Coordinates of N, CA, C and O in Angstrom, one line a residue:
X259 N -16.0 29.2 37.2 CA -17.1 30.1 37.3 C -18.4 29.4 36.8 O -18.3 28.8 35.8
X260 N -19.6 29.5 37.5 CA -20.8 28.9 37.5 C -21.8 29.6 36.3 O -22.0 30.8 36.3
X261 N -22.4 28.9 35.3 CA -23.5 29.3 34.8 C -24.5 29.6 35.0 O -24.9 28.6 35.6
X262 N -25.5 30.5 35.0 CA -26.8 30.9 35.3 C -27.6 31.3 34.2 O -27.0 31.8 33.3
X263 N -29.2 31.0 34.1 CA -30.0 30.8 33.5 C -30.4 31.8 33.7 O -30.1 32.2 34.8
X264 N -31.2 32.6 32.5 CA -32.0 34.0 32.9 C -33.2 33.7 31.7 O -33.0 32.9 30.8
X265 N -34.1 34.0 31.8 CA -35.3 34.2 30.9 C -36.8 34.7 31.6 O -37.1 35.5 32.5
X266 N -37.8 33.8 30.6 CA -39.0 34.8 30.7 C -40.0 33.2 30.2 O -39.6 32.3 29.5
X267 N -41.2 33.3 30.7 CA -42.3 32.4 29.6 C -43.0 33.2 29.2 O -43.5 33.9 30.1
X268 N -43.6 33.6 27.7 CA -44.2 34.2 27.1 C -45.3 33.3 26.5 O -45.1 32.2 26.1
X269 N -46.7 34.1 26.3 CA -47.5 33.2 25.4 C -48.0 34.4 24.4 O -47.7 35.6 24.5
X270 N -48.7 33.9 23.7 CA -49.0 34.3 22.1 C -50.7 34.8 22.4 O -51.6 34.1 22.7
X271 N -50.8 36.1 22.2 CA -52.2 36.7 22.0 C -53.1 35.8 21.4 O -52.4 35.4 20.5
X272 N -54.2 35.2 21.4 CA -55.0 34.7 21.0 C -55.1 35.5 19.5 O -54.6 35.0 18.4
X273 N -55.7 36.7 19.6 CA -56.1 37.2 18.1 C -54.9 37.6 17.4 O -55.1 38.2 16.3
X274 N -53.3 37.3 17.9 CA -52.3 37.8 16.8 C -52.7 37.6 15.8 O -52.7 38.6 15.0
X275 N -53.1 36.2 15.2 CA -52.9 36.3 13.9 C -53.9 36.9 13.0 O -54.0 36.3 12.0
X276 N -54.7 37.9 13.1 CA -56.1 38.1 12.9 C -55.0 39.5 12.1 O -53.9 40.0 12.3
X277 N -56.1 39.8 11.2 CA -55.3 41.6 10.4 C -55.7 42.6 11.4 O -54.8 43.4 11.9
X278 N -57.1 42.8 12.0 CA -57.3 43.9 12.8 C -55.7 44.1 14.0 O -54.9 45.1 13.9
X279 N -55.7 43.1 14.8 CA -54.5 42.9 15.7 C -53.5 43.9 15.4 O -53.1 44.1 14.2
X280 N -53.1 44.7 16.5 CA -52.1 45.8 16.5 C -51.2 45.6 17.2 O -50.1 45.8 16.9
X281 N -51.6 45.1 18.6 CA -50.2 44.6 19.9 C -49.1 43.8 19.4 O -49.0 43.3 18.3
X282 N -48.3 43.8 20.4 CA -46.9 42.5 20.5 C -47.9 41.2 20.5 O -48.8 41.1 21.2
X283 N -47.4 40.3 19.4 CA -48.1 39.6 19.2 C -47.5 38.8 20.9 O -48.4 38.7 21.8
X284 N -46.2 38.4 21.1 CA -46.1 38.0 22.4 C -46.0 38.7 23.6 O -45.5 39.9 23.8
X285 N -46.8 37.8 24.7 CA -46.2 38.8 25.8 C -45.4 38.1 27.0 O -45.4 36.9 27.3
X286 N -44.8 38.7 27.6 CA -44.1 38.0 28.9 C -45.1 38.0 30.2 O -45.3 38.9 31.1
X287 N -45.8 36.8 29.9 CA -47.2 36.3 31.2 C -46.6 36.4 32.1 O -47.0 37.3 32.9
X288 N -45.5 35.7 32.7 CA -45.3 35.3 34.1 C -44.1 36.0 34.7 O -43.3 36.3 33.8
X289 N -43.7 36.3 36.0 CA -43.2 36.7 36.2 C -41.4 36.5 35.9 O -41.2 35.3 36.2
X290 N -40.3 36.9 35.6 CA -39.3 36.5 35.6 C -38.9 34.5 35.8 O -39.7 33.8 36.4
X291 N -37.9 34.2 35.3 CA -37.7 32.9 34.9 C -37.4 32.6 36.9 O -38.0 31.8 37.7
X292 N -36.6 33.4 37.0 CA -36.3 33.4 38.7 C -36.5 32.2 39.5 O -35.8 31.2 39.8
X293 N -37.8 32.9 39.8 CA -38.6 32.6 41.3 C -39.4 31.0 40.8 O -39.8 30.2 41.6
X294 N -39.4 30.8 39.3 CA -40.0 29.5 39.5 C -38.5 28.7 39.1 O -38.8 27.5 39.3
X295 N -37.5 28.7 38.8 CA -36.7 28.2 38.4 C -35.5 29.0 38.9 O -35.6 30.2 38.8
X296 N -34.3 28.5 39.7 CA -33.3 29.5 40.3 C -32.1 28.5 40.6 O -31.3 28.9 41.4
X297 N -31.8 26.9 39.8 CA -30.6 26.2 40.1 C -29.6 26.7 39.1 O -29.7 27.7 38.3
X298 N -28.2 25.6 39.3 CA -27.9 25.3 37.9 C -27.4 24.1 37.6 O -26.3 23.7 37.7
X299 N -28.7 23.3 36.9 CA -28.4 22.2 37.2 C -28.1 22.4 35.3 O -28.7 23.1 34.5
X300 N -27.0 21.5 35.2 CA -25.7 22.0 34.0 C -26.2 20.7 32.9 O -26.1 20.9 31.7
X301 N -26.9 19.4 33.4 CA -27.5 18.7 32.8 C -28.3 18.8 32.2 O -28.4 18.1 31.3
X302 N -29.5 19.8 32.4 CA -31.0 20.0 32.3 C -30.6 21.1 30.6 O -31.2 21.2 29.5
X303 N -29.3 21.9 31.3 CA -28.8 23.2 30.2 C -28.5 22.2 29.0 O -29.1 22.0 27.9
X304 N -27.7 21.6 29.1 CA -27.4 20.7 28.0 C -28.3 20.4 27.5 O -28.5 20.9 26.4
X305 N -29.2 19.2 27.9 CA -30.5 18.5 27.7 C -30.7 19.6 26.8 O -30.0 19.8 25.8
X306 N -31.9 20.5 27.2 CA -32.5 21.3 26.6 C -31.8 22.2 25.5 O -32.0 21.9 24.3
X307 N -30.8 23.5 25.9 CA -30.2 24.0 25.0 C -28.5 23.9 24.5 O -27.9 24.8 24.0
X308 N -28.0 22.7 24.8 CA -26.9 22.6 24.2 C -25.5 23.8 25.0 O -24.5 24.2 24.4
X309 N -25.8 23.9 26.3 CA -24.8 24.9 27.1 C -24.5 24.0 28.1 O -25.3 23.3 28.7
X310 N -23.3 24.1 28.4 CA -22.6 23.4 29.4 C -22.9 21.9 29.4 O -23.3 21.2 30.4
X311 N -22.5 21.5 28.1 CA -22.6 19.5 27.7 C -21.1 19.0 28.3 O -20.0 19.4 28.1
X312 N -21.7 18.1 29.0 CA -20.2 16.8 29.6 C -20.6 15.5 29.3 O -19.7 14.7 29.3
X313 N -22.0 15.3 29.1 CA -22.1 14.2 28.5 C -22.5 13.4 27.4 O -22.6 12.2 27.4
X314 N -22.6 14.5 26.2 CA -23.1 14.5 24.6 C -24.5 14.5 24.3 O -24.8 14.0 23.3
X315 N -25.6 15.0 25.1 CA -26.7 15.1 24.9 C -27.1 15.7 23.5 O -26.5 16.7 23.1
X316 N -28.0 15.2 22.7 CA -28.5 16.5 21.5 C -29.4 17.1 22.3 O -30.2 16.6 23.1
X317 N -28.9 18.7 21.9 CA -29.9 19.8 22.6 C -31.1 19.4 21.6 O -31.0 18.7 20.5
X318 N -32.5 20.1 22.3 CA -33.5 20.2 21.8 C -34.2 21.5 21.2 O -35.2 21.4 20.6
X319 N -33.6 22.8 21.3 CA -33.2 23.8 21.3 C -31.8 24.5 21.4 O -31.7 25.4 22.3
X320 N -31.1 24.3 20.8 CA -30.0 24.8 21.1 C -29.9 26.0 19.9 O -30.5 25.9 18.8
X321 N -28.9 27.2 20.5 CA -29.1 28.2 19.6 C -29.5 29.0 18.4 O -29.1 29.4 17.3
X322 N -31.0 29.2 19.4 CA -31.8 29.8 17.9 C -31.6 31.2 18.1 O -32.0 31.9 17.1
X323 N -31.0 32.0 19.4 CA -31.1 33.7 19.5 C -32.8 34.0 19.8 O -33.7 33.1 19.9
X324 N -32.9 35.0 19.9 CA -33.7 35.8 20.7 C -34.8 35.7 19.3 O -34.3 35.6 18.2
X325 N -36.3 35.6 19.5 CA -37.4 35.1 18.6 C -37.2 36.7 18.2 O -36.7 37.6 18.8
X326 N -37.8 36.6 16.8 CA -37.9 37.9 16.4 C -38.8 39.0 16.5 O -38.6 40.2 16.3
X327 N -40.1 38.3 16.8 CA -41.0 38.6 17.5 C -41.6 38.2 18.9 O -42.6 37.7 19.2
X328 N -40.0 38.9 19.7 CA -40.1 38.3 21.2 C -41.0 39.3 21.5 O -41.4 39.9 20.5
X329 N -41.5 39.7 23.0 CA -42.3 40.4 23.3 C -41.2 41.5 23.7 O -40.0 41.3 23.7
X330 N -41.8 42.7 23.9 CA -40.6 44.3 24.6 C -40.1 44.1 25.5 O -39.0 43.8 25.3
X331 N -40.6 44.0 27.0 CA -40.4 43.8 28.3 C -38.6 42.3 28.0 O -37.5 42.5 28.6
X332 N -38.8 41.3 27.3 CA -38.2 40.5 27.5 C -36.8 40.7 26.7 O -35.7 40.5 27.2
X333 N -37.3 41.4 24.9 CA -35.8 42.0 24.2 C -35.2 43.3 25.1 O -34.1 43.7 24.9
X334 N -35.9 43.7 25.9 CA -35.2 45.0 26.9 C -34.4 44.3 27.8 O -33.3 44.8 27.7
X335 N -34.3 43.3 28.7 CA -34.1 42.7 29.6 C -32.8 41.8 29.0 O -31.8 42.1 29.5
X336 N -32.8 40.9 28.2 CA -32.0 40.7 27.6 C -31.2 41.7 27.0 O -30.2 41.8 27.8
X337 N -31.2 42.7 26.0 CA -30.2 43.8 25.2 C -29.7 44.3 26.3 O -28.5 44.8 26.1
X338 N -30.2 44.4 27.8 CA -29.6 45.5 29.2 C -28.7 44.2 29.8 O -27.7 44.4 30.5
X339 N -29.2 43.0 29.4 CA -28.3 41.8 30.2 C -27.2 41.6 29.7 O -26.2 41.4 30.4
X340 N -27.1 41.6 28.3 CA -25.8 41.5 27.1 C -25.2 42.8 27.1 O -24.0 42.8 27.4
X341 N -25.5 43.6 26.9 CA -25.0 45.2 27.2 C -23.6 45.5 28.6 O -22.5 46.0 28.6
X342 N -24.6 44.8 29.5 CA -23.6 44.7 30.8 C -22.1 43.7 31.0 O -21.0 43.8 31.4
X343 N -22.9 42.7 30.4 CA -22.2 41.4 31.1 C -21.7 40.6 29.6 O -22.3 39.7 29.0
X344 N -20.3 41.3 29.3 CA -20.0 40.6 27.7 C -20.2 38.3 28.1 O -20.1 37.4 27.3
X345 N -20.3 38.1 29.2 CA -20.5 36.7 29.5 C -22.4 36.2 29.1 O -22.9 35.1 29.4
X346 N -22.9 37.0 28.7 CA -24.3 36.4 28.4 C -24.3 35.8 26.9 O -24.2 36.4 25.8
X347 N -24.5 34.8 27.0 CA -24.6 33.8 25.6 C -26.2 32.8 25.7 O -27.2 32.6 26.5
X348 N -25.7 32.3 24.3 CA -27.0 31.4 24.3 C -28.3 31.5 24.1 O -29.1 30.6 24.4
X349 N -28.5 32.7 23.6 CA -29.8 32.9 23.8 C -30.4 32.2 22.7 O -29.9 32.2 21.6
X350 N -31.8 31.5 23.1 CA -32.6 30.2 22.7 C -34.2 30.6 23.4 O -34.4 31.2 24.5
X351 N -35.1 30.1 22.3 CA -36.0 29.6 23.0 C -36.3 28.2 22.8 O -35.7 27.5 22.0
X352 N -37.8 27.6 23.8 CA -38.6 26.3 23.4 C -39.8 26.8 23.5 O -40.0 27.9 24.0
X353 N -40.8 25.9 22.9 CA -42.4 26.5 22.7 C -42.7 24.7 23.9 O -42.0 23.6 24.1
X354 N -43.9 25.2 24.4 CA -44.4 24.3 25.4 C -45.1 23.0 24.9 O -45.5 22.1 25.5
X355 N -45.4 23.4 23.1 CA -45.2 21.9 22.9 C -44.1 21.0 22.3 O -44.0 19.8 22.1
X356 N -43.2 22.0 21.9 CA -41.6 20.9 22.1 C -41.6 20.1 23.2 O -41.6 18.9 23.2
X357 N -41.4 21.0 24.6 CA -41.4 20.4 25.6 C -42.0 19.3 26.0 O -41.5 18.4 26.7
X358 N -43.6 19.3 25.5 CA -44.7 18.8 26.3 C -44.1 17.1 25.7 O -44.0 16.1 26.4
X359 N -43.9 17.3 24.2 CA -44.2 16.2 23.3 C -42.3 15.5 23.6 O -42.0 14.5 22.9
X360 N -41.3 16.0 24.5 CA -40.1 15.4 24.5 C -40.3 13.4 24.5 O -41.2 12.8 25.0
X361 N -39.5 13.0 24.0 CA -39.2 11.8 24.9 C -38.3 11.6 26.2 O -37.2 11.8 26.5
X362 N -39.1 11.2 26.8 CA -38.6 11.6 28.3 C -37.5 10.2 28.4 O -37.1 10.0 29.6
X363 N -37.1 9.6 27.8 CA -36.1 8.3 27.9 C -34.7 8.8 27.0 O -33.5 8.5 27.2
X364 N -35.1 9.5 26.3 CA -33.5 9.6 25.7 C -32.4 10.1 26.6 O -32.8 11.0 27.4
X365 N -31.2 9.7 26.5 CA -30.0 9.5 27.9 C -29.1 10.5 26.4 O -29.7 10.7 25.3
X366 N -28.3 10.8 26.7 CA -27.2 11.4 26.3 C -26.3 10.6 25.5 O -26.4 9.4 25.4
X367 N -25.2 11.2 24.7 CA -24.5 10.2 24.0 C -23.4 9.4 24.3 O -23.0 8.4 23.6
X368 N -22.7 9.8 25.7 CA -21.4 9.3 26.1 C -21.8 8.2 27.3 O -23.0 7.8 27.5
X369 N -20.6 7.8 28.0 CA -20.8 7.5 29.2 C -21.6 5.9 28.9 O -22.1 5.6 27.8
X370 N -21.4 4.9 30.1 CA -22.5 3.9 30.1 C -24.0 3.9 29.6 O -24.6 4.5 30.6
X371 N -24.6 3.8 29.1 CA -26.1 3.8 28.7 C -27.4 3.8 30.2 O -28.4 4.5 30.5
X372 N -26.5 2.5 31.1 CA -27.0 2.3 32.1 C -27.5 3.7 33.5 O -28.4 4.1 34.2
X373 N -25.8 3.8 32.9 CA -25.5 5.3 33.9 C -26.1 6.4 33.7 O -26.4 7.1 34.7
X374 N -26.3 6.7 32.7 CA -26.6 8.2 32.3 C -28.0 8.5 32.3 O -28.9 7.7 32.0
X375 N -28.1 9.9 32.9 CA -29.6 10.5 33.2 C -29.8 10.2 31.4 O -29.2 10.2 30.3
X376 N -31.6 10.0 32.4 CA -32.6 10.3 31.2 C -33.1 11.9 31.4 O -33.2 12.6 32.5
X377 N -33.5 12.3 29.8 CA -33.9 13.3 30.5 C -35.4 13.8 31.5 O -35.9 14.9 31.9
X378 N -35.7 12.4 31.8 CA -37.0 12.5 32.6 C -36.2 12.9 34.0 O -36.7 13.7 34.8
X379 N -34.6 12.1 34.2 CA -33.9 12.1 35.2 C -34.3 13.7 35.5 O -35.2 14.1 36.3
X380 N -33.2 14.9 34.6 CA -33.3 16.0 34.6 C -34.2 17.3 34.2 O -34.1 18.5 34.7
X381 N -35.0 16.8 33.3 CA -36.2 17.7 33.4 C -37.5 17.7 34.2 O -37.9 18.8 34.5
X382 N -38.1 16.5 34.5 CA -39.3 15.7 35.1 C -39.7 16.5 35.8 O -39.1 17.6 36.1
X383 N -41.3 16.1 36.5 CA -41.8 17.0 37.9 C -40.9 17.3 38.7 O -40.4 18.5 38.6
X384 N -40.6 16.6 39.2 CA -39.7 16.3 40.9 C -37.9 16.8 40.6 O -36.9 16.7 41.4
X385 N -38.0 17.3 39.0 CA -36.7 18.2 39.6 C -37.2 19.9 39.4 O -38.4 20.2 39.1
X386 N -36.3 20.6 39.5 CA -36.3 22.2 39.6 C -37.0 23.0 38.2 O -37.2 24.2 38.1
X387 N -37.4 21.8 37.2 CA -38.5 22.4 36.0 C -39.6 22.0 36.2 O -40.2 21.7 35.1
X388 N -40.5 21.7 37.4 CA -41.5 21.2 37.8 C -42.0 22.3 37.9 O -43.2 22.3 37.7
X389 N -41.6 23.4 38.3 CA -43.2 24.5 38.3 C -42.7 25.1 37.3 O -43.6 25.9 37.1
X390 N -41.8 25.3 36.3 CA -41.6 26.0 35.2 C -42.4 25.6 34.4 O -43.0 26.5 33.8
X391 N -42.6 24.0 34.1 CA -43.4 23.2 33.1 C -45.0 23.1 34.0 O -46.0 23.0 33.4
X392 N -45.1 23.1 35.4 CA -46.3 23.1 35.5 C -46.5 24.8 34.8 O -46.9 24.5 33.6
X393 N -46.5 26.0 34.9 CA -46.7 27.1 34.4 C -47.1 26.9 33.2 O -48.2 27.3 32.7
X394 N -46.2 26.5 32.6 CA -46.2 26.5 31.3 C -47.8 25.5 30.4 O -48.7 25.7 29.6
X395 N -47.5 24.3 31.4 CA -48.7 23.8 30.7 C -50.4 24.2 31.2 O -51.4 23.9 30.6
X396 N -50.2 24.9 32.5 CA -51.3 25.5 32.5 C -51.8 27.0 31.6 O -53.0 27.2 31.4
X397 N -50.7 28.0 30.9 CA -51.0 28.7 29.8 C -51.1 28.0 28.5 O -51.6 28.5 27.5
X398 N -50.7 26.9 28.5 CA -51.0 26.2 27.4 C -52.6 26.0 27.5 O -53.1 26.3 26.4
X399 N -53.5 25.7 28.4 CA -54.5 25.6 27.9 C -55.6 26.8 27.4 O -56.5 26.7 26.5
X400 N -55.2 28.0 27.9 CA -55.6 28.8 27.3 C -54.8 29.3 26.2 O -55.5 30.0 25.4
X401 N -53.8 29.3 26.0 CA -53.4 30.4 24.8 C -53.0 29.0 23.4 O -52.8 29.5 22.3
X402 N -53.0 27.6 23.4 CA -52.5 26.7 23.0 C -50.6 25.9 23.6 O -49.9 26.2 24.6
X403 N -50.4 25.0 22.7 CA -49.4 24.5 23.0 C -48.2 25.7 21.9 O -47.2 26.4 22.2
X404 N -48.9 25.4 20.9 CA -47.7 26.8 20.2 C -47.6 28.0 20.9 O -46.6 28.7 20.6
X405 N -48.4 28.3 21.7 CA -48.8 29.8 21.9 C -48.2 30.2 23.1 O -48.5 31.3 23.5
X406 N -47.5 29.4 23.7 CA -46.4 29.3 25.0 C -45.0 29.3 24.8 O -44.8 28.5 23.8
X407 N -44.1 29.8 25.2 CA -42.7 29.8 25.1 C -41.9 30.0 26.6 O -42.3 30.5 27.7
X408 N -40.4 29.3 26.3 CA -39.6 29.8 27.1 C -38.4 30.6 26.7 O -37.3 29.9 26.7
X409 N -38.4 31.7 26.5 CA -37.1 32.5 26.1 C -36.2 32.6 27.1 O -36.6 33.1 28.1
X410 N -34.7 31.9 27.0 CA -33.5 32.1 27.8 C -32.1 32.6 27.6 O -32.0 33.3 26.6
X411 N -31.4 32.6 28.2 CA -30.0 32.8 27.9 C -29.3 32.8 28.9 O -30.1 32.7 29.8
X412 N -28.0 32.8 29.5 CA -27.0 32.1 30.4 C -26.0 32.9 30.4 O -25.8 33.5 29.3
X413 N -25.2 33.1 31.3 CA -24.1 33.8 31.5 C -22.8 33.0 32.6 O -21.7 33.5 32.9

């Protein structure tokens, strides 16, 4: 049975941190993880969060659970996804300057050195996180690099 990715990109109100501030400090900007991201590519899950490893990658996120101050829209979506489907695990986020600031050369721990993707191999423009990360770093310029996220989880 195949893994699948579910989430959301959220960025951070400008004035959260301010005392007047009353809103979700986060909100879910873009639409569903979906439509900009829809493989399952099992290397990239590794890479990033430590789900479905075959070839000893350290995740870069791996199991932090749902932020505590995720936004509504996205702890609803999640709690109705786990609710349904006892197969939803993993839930993790990354902020878009983890991502931004990766080393795009580190390869995994097993296997030939030669052989083994880098993760430029499986994250980079030209694979299936190319408009996820273009998204992302275009709200980075307005809301910052902290002020962006990707909330996920996998089933």
């Amino acid at each position: 049975m195949g893994t699948e990715i579910y989430g959301y990109i959220e960025a951070r109100h400008p004035p959260a941190h301010e005392d007047w501030y009353e809103g979700d400090p986060w909100t879910a900007v873009s639409i569903p993880l979906y439509p900009l991201y829809d493989e399952q590519d099992y290397e990239s899950f590794a890479c990033l969060f430590g789900v479905r490893d075959r070839l000893g990658w350290v995740p870069v996120a791996p199991g932090r659970g749902l932020p505590p101050d995720v936004s509504e829209p996205v702890r609803t979506d999640y709690e109705h996804a786990a609710r349904l489907d006892a197969a939803v695990h993993g839930c993790t986020w990354i902020s878009w300057a983890e991502l931004r600031d990766l080393d795009m050369t580190v390869r995994p721990g097993t296997g030939p050195a030669d052989a083994a993707p880098t993760r430029l191999d499986v994250l980079g423009p030209e694979t299936g996180w190319g408009p996820v990360l273009g998204v992302m770093a275009a709200l980075a310029r307005r809301f910052g690099a902290d002020g962006v996220r990707l909330v996920v989880w996998f089933d």
